[in-house]
Short mmCIF file of C-alpha atoms and ligand atoms in Angstrom, two decimals:
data_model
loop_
_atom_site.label_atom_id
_atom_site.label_comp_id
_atom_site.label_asym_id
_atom_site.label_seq_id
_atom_site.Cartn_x
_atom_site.Cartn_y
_atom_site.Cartn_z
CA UNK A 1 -10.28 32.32 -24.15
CA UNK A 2 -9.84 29.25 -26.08
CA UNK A 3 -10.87 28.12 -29.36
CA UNK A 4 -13.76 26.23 -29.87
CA UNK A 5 -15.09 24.01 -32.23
CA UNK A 6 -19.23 25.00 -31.40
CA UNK A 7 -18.45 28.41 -29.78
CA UNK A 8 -22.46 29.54 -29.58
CA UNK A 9 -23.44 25.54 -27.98
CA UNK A 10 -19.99 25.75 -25.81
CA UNK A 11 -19.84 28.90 -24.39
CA UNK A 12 -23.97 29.48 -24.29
CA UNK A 13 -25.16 31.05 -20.72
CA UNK A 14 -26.55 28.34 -18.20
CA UNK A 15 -30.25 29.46 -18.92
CA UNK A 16 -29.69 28.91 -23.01
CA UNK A 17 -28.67 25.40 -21.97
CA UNK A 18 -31.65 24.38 -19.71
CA UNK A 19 -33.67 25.83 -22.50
CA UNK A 20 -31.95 23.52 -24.91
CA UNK A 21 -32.27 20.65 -22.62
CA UNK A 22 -35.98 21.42 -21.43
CA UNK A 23 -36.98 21.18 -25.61
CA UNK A 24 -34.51 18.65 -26.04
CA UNK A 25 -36.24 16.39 -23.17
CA UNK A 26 -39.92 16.56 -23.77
CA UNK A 27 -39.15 15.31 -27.39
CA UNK A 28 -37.03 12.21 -26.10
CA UNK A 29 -38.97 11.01 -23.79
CA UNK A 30 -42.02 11.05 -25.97
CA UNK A 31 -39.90 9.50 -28.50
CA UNK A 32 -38.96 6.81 -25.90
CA UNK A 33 -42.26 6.06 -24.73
CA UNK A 34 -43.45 5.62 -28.27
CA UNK A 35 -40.73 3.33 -29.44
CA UNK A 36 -39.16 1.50 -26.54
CA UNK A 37 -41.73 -0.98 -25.43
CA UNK A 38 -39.25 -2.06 -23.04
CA UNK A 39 -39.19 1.30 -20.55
CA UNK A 40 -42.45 2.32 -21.52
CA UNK A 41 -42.94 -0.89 -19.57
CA UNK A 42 -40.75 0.89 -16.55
CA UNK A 43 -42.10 4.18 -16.92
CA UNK A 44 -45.88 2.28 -16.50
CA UNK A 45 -45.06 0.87 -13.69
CA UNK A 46 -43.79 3.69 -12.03
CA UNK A 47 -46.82 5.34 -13.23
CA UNK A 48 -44.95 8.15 -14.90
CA UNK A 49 -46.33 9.59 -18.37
CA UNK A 50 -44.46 11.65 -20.65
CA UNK A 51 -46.53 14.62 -20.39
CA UNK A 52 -45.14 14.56 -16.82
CA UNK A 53 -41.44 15.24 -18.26
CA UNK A 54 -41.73 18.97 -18.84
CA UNK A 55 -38.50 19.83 -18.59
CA UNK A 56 -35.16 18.41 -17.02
CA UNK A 57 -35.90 19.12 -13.54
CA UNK A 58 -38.65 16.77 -13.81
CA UNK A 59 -35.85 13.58 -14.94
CA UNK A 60 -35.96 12.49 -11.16
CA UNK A 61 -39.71 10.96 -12.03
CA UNK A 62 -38.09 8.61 -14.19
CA UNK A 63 -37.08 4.85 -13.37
CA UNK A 64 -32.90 4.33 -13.91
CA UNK A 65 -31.83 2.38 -16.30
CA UNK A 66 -28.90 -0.11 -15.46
CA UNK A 67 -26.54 -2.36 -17.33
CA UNK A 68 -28.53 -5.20 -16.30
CA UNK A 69 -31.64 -3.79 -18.41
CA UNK A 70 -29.37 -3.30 -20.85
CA UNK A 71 -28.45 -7.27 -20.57
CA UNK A 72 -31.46 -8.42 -20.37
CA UNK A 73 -32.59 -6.17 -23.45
CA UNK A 74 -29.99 -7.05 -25.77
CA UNK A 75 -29.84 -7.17 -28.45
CA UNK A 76 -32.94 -5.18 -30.02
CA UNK A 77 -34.80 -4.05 -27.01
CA UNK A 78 -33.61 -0.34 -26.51
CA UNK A 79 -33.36 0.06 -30.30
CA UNK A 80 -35.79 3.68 -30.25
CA UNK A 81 -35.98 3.35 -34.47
CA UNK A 82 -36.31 0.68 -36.82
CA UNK A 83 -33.19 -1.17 -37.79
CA UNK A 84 -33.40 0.47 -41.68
CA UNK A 85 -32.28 3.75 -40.16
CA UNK A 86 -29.46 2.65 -38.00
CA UNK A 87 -26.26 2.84 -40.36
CA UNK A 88 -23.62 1.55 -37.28
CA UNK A 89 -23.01 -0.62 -34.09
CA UNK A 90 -20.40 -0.30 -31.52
CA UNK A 91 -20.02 -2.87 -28.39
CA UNK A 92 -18.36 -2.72 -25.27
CA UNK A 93 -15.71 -5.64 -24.57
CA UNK A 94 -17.26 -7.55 -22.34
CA UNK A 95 -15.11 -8.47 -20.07
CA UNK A 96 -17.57 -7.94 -17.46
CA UNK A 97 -20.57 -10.07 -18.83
CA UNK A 98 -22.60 -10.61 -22.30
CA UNK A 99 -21.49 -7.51 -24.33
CA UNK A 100 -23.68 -4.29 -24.60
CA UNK A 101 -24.51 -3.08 -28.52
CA UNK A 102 -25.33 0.51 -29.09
CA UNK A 103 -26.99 1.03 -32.00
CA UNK A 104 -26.86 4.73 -34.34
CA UNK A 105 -28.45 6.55 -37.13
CA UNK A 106 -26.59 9.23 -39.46
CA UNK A 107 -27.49 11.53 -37.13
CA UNK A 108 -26.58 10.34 -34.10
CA UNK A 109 -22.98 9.51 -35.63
CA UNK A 110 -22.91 13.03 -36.77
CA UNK A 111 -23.60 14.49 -32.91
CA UNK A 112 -20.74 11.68 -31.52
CA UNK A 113 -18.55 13.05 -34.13
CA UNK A 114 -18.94 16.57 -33.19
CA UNK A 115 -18.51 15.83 -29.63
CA UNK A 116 -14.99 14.20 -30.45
CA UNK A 117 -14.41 17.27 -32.50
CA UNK A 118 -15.09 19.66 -29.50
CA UNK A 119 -12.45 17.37 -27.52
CA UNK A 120 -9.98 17.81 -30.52
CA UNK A 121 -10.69 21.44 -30.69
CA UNK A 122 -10.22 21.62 -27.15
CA UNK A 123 -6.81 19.83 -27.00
CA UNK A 124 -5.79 22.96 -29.56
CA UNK A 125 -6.49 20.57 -32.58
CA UNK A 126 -7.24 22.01 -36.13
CA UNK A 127 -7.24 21.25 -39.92
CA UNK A 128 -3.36 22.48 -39.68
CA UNK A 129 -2.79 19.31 -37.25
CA UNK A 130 -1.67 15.73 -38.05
CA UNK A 131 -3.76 13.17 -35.16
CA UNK A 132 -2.67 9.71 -34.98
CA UNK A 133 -5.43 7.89 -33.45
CA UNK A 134 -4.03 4.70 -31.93
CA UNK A 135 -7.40 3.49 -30.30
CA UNK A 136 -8.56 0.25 -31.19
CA UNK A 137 -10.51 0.54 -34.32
CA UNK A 138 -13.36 -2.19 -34.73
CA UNK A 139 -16.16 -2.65 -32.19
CA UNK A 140 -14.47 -0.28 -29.41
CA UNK A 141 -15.70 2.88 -29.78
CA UNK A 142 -12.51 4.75 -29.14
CA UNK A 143 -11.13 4.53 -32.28
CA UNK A 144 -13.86 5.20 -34.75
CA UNK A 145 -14.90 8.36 -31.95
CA UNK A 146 -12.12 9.58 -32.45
CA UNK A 147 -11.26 9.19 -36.21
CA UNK A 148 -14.50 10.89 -37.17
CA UNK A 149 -14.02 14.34 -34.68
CA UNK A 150 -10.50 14.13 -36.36
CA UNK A 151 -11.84 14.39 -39.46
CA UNK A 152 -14.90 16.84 -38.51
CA UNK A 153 -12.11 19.31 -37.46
CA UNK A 154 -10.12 18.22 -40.71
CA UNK A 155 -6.74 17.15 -38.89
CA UNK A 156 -4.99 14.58 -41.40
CA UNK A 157 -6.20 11.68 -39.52
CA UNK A 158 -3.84 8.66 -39.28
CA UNK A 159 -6.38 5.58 -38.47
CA UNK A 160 -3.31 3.71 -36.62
CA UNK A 161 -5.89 1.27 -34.13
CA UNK A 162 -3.98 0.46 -31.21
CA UNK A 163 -0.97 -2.08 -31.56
CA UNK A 164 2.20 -3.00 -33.70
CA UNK A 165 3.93 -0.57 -31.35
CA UNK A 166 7.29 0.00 -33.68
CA UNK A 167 4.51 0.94 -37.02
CA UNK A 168 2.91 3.13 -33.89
CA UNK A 169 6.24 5.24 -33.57
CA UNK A 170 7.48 4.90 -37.24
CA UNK A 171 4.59 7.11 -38.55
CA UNK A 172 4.46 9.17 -35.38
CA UNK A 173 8.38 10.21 -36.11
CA UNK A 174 7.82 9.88 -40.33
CA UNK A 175 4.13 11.81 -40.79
CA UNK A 176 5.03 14.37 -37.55
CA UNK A 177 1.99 13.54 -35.47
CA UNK A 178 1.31 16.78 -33.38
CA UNK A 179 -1.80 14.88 -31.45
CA UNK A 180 -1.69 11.72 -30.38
CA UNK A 181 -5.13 9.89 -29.25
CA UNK A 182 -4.89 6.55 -27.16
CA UNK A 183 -5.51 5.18 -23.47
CA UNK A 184 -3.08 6.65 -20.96
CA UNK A 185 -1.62 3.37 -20.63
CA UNK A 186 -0.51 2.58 -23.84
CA UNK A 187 0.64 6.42 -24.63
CA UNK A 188 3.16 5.52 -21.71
CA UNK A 189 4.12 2.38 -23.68
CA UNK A 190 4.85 4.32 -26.82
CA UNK A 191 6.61 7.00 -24.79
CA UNK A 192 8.94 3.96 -23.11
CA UNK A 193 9.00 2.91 -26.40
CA UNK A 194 10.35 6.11 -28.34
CA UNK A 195 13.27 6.49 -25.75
CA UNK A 196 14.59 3.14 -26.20
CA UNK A 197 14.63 3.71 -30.04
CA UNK A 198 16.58 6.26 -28.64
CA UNK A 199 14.42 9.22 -29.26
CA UNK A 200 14.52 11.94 -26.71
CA UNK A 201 11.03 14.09 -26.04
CA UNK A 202 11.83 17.58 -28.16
CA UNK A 203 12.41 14.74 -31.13
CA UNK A 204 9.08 14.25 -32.01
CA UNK A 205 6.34 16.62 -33.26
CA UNK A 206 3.87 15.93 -30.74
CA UNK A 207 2.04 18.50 -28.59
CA UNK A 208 -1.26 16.81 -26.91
CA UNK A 209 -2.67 13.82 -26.05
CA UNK A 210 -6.51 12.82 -25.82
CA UNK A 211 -5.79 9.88 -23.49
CA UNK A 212 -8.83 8.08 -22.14
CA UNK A 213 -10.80 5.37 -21.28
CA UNK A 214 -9.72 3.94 -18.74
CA UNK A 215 -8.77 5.32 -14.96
CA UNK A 216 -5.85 7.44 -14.84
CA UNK A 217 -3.92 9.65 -11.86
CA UNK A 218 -2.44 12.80 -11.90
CA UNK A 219 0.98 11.35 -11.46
CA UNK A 220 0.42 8.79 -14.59
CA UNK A 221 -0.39 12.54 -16.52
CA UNK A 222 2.95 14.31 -15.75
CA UNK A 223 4.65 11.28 -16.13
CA UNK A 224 3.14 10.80 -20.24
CA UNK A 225 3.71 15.02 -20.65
CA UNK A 226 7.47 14.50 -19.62
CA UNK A 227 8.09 11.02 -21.57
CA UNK A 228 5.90 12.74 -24.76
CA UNK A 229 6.93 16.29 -24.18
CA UNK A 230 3.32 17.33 -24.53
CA UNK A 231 0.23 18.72 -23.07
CA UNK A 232 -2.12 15.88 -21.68
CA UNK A 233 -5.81 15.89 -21.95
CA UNK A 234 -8.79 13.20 -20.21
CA UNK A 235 -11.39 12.57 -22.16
CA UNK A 236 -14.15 10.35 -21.19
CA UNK A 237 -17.16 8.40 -22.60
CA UNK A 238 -18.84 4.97 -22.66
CA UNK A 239 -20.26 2.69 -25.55
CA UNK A 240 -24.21 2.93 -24.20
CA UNK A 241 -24.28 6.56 -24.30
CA UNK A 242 -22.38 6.86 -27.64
CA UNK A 243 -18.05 6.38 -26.71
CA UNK A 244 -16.07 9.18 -26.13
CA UNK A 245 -16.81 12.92 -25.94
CA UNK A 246 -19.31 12.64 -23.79
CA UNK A 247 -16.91 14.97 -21.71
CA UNK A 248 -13.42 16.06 -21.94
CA UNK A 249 -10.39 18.60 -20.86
CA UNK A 250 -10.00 22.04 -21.98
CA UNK A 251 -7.10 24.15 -21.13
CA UNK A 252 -7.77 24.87 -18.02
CA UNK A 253 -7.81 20.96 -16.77
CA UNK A 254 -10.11 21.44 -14.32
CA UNK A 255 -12.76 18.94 -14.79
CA UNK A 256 -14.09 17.48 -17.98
CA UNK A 257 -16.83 19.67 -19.54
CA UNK A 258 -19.78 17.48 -20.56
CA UNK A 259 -21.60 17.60 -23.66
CA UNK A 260 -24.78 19.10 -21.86
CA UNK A 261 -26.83 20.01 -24.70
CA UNK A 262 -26.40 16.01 -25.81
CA UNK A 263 -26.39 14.39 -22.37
CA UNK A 264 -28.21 15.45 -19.34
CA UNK A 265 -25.73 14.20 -15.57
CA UNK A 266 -26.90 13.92 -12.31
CA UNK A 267 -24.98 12.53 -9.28
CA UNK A 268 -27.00 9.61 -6.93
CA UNK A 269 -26.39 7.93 -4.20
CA UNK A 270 -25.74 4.35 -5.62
CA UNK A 271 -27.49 2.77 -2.64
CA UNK A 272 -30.85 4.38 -2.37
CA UNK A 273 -30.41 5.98 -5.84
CA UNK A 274 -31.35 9.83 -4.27
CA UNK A 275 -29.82 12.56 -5.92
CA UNK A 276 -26.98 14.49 -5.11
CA UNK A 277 -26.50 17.95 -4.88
CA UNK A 278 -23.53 19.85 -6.98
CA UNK A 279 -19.99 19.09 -5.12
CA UNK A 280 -20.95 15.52 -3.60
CA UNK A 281 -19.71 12.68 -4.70
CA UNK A 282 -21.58 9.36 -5.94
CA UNK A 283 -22.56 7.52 -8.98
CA UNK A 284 -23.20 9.29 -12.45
CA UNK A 285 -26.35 9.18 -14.33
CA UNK A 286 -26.82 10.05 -18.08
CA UNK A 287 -29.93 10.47 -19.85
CA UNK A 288 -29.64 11.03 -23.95
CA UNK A 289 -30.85 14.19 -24.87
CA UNK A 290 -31.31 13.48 -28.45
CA UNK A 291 -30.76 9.96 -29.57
CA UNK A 292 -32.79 8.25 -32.13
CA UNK A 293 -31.29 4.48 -32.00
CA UNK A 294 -30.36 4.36 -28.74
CA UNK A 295 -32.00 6.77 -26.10
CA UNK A 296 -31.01 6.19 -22.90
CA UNK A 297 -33.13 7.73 -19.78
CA UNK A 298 -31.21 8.02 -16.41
CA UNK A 299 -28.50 5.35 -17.10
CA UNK A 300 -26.05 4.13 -14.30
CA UNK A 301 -22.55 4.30 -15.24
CA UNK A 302 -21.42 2.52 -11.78
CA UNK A 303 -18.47 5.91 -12.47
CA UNK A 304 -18.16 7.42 -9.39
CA UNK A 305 -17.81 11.21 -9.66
CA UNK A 306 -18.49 14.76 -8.61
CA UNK A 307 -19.97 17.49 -10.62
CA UNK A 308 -18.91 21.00 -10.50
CA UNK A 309 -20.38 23.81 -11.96
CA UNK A 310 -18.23 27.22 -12.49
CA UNK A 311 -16.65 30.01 -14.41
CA UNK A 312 -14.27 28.20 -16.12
CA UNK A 313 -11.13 29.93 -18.03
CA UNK A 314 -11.46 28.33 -20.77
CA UNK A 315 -14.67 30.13 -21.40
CA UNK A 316 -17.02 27.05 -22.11
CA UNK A 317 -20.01 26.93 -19.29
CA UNK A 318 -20.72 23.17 -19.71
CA UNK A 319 -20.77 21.53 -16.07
CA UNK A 320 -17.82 19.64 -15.10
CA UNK A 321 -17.18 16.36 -14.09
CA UNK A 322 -13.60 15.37 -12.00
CA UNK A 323 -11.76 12.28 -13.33
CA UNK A 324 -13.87 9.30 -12.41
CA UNK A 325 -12.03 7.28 -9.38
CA UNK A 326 -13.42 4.48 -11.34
CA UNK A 327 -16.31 2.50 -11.31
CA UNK A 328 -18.18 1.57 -8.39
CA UNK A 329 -17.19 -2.40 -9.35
CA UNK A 330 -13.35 -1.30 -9.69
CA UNK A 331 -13.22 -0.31 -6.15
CA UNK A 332 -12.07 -3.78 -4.17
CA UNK A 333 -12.72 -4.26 -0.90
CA UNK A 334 -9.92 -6.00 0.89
CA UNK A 335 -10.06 -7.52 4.46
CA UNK A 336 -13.45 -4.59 4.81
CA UNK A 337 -11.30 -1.92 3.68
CA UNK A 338 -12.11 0.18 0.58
CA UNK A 339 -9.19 -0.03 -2.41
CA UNK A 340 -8.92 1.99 -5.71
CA UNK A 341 -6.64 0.63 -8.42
CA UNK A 342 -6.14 4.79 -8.16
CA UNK A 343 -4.71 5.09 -5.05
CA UNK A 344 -2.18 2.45 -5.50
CA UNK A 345 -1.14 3.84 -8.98
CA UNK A 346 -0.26 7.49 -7.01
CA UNK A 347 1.83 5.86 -3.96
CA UNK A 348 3.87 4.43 -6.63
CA UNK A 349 4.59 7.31 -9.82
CA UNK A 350 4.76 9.69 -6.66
CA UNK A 351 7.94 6.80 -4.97
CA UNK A 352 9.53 7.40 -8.60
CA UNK A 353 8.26 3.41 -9.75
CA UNK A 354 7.50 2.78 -13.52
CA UNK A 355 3.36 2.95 -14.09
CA UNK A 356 3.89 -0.58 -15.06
CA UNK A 357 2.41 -2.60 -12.06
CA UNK A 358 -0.22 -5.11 -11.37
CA UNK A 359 -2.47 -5.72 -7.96
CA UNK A 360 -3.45 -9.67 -7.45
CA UNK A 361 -6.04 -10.16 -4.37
CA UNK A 362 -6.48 -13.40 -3.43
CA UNK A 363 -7.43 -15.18 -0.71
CA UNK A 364 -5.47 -17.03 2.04
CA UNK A 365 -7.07 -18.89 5.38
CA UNK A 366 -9.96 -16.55 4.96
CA UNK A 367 -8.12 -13.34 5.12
CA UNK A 368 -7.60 -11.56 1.99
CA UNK A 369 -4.31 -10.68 0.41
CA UNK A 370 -3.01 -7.58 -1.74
CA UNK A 371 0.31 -8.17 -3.51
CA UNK A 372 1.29 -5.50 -6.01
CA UNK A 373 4.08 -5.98 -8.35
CA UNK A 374 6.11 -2.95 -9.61
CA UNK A 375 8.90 -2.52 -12.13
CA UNK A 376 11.83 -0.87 -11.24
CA UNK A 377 13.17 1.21 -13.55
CA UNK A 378 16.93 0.20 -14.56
CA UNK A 379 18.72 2.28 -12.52
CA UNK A 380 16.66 1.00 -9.42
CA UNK A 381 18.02 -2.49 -9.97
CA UNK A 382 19.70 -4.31 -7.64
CA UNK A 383 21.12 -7.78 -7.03
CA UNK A 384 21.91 -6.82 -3.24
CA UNK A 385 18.91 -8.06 -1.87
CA UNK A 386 18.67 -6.77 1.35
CA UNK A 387 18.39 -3.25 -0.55
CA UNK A 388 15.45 -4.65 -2.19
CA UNK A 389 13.77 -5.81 0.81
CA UNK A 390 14.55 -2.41 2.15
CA UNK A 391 12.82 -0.80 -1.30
CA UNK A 392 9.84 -3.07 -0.63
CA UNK A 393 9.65 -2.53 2.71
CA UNK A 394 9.40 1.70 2.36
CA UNK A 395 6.90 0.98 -0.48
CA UNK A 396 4.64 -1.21 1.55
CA UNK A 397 4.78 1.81 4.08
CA UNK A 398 3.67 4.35 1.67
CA UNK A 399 0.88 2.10 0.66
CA UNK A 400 -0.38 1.18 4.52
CA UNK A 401 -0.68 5.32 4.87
CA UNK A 402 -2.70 5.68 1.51
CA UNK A 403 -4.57 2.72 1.62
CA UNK A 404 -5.26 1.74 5.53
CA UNK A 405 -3.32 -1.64 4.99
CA UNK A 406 -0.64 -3.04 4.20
CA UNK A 407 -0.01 -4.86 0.88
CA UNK A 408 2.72 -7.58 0.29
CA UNK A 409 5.43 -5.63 -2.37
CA UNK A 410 7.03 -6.86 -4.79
CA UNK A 411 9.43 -5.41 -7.05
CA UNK A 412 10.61 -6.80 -10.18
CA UNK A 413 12.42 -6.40 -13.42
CA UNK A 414 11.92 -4.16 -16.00
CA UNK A 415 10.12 -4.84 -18.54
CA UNK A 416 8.64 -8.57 -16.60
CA UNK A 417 4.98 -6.43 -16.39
CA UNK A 418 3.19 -6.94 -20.14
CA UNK A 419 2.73 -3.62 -21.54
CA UNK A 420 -1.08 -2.37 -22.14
CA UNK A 421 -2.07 -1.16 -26.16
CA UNK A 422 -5.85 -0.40 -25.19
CA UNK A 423 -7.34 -0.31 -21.92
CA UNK A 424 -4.66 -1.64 -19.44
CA UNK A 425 -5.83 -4.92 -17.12
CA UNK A 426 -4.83 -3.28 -13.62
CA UNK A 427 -6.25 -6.04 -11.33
CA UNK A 428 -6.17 -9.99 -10.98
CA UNK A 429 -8.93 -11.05 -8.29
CA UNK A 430 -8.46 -14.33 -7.71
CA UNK A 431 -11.16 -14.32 -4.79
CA UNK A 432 -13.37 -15.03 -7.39
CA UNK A 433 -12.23 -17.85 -8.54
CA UNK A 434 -13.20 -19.60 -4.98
CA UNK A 435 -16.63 -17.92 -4.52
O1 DLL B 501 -13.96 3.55 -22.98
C1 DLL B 501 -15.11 5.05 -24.47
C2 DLL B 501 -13.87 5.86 -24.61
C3 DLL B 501 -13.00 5.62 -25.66
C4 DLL B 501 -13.62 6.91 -23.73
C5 DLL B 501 -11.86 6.40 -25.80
C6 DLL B 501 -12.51 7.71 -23.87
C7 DLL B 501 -11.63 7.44 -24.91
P1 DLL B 501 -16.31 1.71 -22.77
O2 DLL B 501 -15.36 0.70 -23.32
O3 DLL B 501 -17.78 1.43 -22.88
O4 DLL B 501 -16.13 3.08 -23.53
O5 DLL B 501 -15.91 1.97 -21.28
C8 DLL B 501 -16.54 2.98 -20.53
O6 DLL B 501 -14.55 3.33 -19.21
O7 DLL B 501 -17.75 3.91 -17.80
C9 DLL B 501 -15.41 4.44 -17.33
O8 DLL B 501 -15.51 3.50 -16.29
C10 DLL B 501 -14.16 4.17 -18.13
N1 DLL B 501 -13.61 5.44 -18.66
C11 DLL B 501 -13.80 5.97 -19.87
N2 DLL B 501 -13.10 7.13 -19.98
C12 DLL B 501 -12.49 7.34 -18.80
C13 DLL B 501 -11.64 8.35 -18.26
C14 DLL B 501 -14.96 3.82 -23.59
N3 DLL B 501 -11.25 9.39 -18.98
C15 DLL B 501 -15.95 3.07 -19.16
N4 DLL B 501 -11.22 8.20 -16.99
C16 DLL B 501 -16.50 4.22 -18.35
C17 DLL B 501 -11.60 7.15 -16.23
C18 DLL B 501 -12.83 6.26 -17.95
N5 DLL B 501 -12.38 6.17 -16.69
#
């Protein structure tokens, strides 16, 4: 048995947390329906009234919300409260289209807070423990998630942001961080970082990580633990549905226990949008259990994802979700074959390559191309090249069996792959630069 930060929410039997939820939804949605002209619109038209939501088994009446809604919405037209009780915005980067803002009250700061407490908690975080939290502070909610379930457990919080990599590892080494929060990418940055200062893994005071948002393998996890020396924990979350917490590792790492009595997951097919029983995979679906500024019913993540529910050892009975391969719009399809960033990231930890590497698709006489660049790590080096073309050659092997084809390899220097300090840009798709 673990410790927990909400032990009576955490560990509460399966039936205490339908009842919670069943309450929990009837209030919502009549909350939405009064307050959100803009799916009271949706739920007309699908001729669904709130008295119809009687508890959560009934969610599946309700019309999905999708990040085009949310698009075509922005920037007031979720907001379930008027703007004199919201106290905070967060927004997602954008890199994918016009950015999404999320809008909170006190109150739903206080419930993200707790949530990044119950991750902190879970990572064996308390007031004795010193939590550097080297997310990007600002508009990304990673950083200001984090800082406030730091401080909710009463860690001395060190509000690093991400970036300035040698400050990073100066107060890491000076203050004795024991938790470190971050993406998985740029934890292995400060980890290649602290060795070339020269700094071996029992040097520092570290003993978990809270490493998430952004896709991350198995492989890339043992590979942090041995370069930190520590204990490495997922933790996921988005900006529309608050940031992160809404799930996370406990001991056990099996799965990332979700915040049920906040956020209510199914699994759908993302074609015909038909949900899933327990065990299959598809597309995740969140609908807010208690927001007031921004209540979202049945939202599509594009995450694909399984849900599992069972006795877990850590004691909490929350449902699990596995590591998300990524999102639907990650996945690449190259010459009609299906590609995760993922899959490519495992051939390569598990050949002994650096998890510095980048995947360009383009597109050549109307056949597509995959060419991944890898660093070597020093000792791989060499100026013989017919050993190299040997490397490359075995490499593009291992690939072809993971993947179904064969990419183009290319290894090169270390340190010629720019590191990642937030979430890490895997791919370059050219192909759509010529649609
Ligand atoms: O990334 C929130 C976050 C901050 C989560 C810090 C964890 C730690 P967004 O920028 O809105 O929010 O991006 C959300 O990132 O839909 C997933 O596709 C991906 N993602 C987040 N966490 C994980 C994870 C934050 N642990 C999107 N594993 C999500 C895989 C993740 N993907």
């Amino acid at each position: 048995m673990g410790n927990y930060y909400q032990p009576e929410i955490e560990t509460a039997s399966y039936d205490e947390i339908r009842k919670i939820q069943n309450e929990k939804i009837v209030k919502q949605i009549r909350h939405v329906y009064d307050n959100v002209a803009y799916y009271r619109k949706l739920m007309d038209e699908k001729n669904v009234k709130p008295e119809d939501i009687r508890s959560v088994d009934d969610i599946q009446k309700l019309p999905f919300l999708s990040k085009a809604d949310l698009r075509e919405a922005y920037p007031y037209g979720l907001l379930g409260t008027d703007l004199k009780n919201c106290v905070r915005i967060q927004s997602t980067s954008g890199t994918t289209g016009k950015r999404v803002v999320a809008f909170y009250t006190q109150g739903d700061v206080d419930i993200w807070e707790e949530c990044c407490a119950r991750a902190i908690v879970a990572a064996g975080g308390s007031e004795e423990d010193v939590c550097q939290v080297s997310y990007g502070y600002g508009l990304f909610t990673g950083g200001p998630g984090l800082n406030g379930g730091s401080h909710k457990v009463g860690c001395l919080t060190l509000p690093m942001s991400s970036g300035n990599t040698d400050r990073q590892i100066q107060f890491l080494m000076d203050l004795g961080a024991t938790i470190l929060c971050c993406t998985p990418s740029y934890a292995a940055f400060i980890g290649e970082s602290l060795a070339e200062k020269g700094y071996k893994p029992e040097d520092n005071k570290l003993k978990a990580g809270i490493f998430g948002a952004e896709p991350w393998t198995e492989e890339m996890r043992r590979s942090i633990e041995k370069s930190l020396g520590i204990k490495a924990y997922d933790i996921y979350g988005l900006t529309e549905i608050s940031g992160p917490g809404v799930s996370f590792e406990c001991e056990a790492q099996t799965g990332m226990h979700i915040n049920e009595d906040h956020f209510y997951a199914e699994i759908i097919n993302p074609e015909t949008g038909e949900v899933l029983p327990e065990g299959e995979e598809g597309e995740l679906v969140f609908t807010s259990l208690d927001k007031e500024a921004f209540p979202l019913m049945r939202y599509r993540t594009r995450d694909l994802c399984v849900l599992k529910r069972e006795k877990c050892a850590c004691g909490r009975t929350h449902v699990k979700m596995c590591k998300p391969k990524g999102r639907s719009d990650d996945m690449l399809i190259i010459r009609g074959v299906n590609v995760f960033p993922s899959q490519i990231e495992t051939v390569l930890l598990n050949e002994g390559y650096t998890p510095n590497y980048q995947i360009v698709v383009d597109r050549e006489n109307n056949t597509d191309t995959l060419d991944i660049y890898v660093e070597m790590q020093p000792d791989q080096f060499s100026d013989v090249i017919s050993e190299l073309q040997e490397r490359e050659r075995a490499l593009a092997a291992a690939m072809r069996t993971m993947l179904g084809i064969g990419p183009k390899m290319h290894l090169v220097a270390p340190k010629s792959v720019t590191r990642s300090e937030g979430k890490a840009v895997r791919v370059i798709d050219n192909r759509k630069l010529h649609d």
